[in-house]
Amino acid sequence: MAATHAATAVSPAGVASADKPVAILDVLARADDDQQRVDWARHLLTAPDPVGPLSATLDDIARPVNAKLNNSTALQLRELSVMRLESLARHWAFDNRRFEQWEAQSGQLFAPYADSALQLAQRRAAWTAARAEGKLDVLPPALRDHVNDVLAQLDATEADLSARLTRQFELKRRASELKTRIQAGGNDVAAAIDDIDRRLMQTEAPPLWRGLGHADSASAMGSFDRGLDIEEQFAIDYHAAGNGNQLALRAVQFLLLPLILWLVMRSRSAARSAPGLAADTAAPGAGTAGTAADPQPVHQVATSLRTTRALRRPFSTWLLLSMLAVLILEPDAPQLIQEFALLIALVPVLRLLPAGTLRPLGVWPYVAIALYAVDRLSVVMVPEGMLYRLFLLTLNVLALLLTLLLLRHTAASATLDRSVLRRAIHAAGWIVLVVLIVALGCNIFGNVSLAEMLTSGVIDSGYMALMLYAGVSACLGLLRALLSQPELIHRRFLRRYGVVLERAVKRLLMLSALAGWLLYTVDRFRMLRPLRTAVTVVMDVGIEVGEVSIQLGDVLVFVFSAWLAVWAARVVQRLLRDELPGHAGLPRGVGNSIASLSYYGVLLLGLLIALSAAGFKVSQLTLVFGALGVGIGFGLQSVVNNFVSGLVLMFERPIQPGDVVDAAGTSGSVREIGLRATTIRTFDGADVIVPNGVLLSGNLTNWTMFDRSRRIEIVLGVAYGSDPAQVLTVLGNVARDTPGVAAQPEPVVLMTGYGDDALNFVVRVWTLDLSDLGALRGDLLARMLAALDAAGISIPYRQVDVHVRSVPEQTDAPARNGTFSPGT
């Protein structure tokens, strides 16, 4: 690897002047530089030749490609079923991905050889030009011999590199031919699928009243065998290659079973300690309505049934979720593997369907699953044969009759009356009925392909809906069991947002299941490929201005990724803000700082990922930062000041949410500390946004930085003639006996002086809870007034006496004369 990196590390000056004649003054330096370049090239040649391993890998890729091309001509492809063709298309896509990985690896390994050969050729040309000009003839003999030795080494090394490059170019030629074959094979399969889609509106068999028709059994059997061989080879190649999705699937399957078993053991232990819960678990079918002994509401009983059903059947739960993981994590796997996954999930779906929710449907969900199992029997029959057409006709009639009975049952069912479920089932039943009638008519008139597609599409989509519903119910049951564990149930975050979290997860699972069901249904009805093509065309719509290209798909990806980043950042902030502040091992304010910085960190990372997902190169952010620097220089100084001040507030932590502060002429409690501004909620209920720069540049008073203690000072006066010692005693007793007054520091009552109309006293007490300040002050004032009145001590008030008299008009004396006399 050192040789690889060194082979490409050339000084810019050396590269720029490599093809120019060497100057006399630069001969020695250039000879030493070329000697170093030759040494690095030789070191590169001593490394193992990558042609051998890459050639073996290319042969592994070419082997199944050649086998598919030899065994599947364009005529033979049109004899395969559409399911086999779709799996074959996945196989070609899998080969193309393997080739692209090989191409990237070979380019990385071959690049140093080509670069070294090019540089050596340029240097040799420079020396040849210098020799042609006679510059080497005037050199001293020793220096000329040194240069000739370097040139000889350069020629020999270049010859060795040329031999190795020849083998590499030959391998690249083979790779180019293989790429052409892969593209041709994929195009042939796509053309065969398109041909089948076009033939959906054509009849390929005589009408039913003329007989079942005739089929070439040998040809059909040969096509069936070729299809199975293709699936088997694809499965072998797929698992032999391995990829990240397979590793993720194995990890999910390996970790899911211990988690389920652990939850089962914990739940059984909790059931033994709670007899009521154990009785409810032991009798899950007792009913859904609350009784006198069990007053639980219906929805709580249904929730308990779903939870216990998932935990009472742990292996079925694990098997069902594992098969769903196969469909989710390996969407490009062979069709045969996915079909096996769907068949393996049959029994778990039957065992895990929540009876409480689907009880109004009776046995119809199980009938739908049985129809799917019967439909899968068509795999053992020869496609396009007479037996297959008769089987399809029987299945179609059976499904049609069962749908009619289902509609009749839902119309007469009292449990479904006036419910959303009844209307949904009724509408879906009529749609299915119409589709099955059309399929029956197509089979009768000879369009067997369309009849097979419609019938299988209805049955398969119904089974997939039940499978996804059972999977969502199992996931919700495991989630409830996990959140009810003692290690989590007492967490502040779960106590506050547990119901909201469960509702959000349920909504997310239901939306994901609905999206998956829609994709599967659209694919089964042969509409996914044209829809995908149409969506691709729409997403590619955009504008291009120079090197700037904006497409609709990139914009939508960025918007969705940015929304997801904001949502994830808020969830992380709320979780940390609820859990960290109460942690005993963290200093004051650290939890809030971690939560705020984590929010901005997750948000920044998410936006970078959103830009990358939209096709924006993160390396181009240097242009954005350059423009931002210009903006800072012209008018964003205050923004940067507030941003830096926000970081200082988070690291120094002079305030934290909940503190009572006086800052920038505003008094109130800190509501939120952001990177740009801090929100303070005043005692009048207004929210004031204070820039962080203003908080740090001025005086900041924090009344609750270390504790919530606050001193209350009350100034009052008593009439002259009162006994000061008695006043001190009365006020001290009131201060000490008032509830809410702190014992330490002790209340203090002092006489402060002689006023114009009263003896002045001050009472100073402390409260340990700042929130009680107003109420405690009012209580003290009321108690002091009552105690002074009971002791016969009066509180003076100011009195003004106004005397008015008449003044003769001829005099210039004032008309009024007022005198002020203090009252007692």
PDB file of C-alpha atoms in Angstrom, residues 17 90 118 177 265 270 297 299 309 370 392 431 443 453 471 532 534 582 615 623-624 640 675 692 734 746 756 772 793:
ATOM      1  CA  SER A  17       8.073  19.974 -16.551  1.00  0.00           C
ATOM      2  CA  ARG A  90     -32.896  -9.714 -10.303  1.00  0.00           C
ATOM      3  CA  LEU A 118       2.865   7.538 -17.836  1.00  0.00           C
ATOM      4  CA  GLU A 177     -16.981  -8.021 -23.112  1.00  0.00           C
ATOM      5  CA  MET A 265     -39.173 -14.927  31.140  1.00  0.00           C
ATOM      6  CA  ALA A 270     -44.240 -10.599  36.626  1.00  0.00           C
ATOM      7  CA  PRO A 297     -62.033  -1.304  29.305  1.00  0.00           C
ATOM      8  CA  HIS A 299     -59.272  -1.530  24.415  1.00  0.00           C
ATOM      9  CA  ARG A 309     -50.267 -13.589  22.373  1.00  0.00           C
ATOM     10  CA  ALA A 370     -55.734 -21.315   3.198  1.00  0.00           C
ATOM     11  CA  LEU A 392     -56.981 -21.811 -11.841  1.00  0.00           C
ATOM     12  CA  ILE A 431     -63.588  -4.571  -5.201  1.00  0.00           C
ATOM     13  CA  ASN A 443     -60.305 -17.611 -18.045  1.00  0.00           C
ATOM     14  CA  MET A 453     -52.534 -12.453 -12.615  1.00  0.00           C
ATOM     15  CA  GLY A 471     -46.248  -8.603  12.271  1.00  0.00           C
ATOM     16  CA  ARG A 532     -41.484   2.904 -11.555  1.00  0.00           C
ATOM     17  CA  ALA A 534     -43.149   6.887 -14.882  1.00  0.00           C
ATOM     18  CA  GLY A 582     -31.856  14.535  37.192  1.00  0.00           C
ATOM     19  CA  GLY A 615     -26.609  14.404  -4.780  1.00  0.00           C
ATOM     20  CA  LEU A 623     -17.960  27.465  -1.348  1.00  0.00           C
ATOM     21  CA  VAL A 624     -20.787  27.891   1.151  1.00  0.00           C
ATOM     22  CA  VAL A 640     -21.908  35.056  14.967  1.00  0.00           C
ATOM     23  CA  LEU A 675     -27.504  28.837  20.170  1.00  0.00           C
ATOM     24  CA  ASN A 692     -27.213  35.554  23.850  1.00  0.00           C
ATOM     25  CA  VAL A 734     -44.892  36.890  63.838  1.00  0.00           C
ATOM     26  CA  GLU A 746     -33.150  33.292  61.445  1.00  0.00           C
ATOM     27  CA  ASP A 756     -41.119  62.418  60.314  1.00  0.00           C
ATOM     28  CA  ASP A 772     -43.625  31.107  47.473  1.00  0.00           C
ATOM     29  CA  ILE A 793     -49.797  49.466  68.452  1.00  0.00           C
TER      30      ILE A 793
END
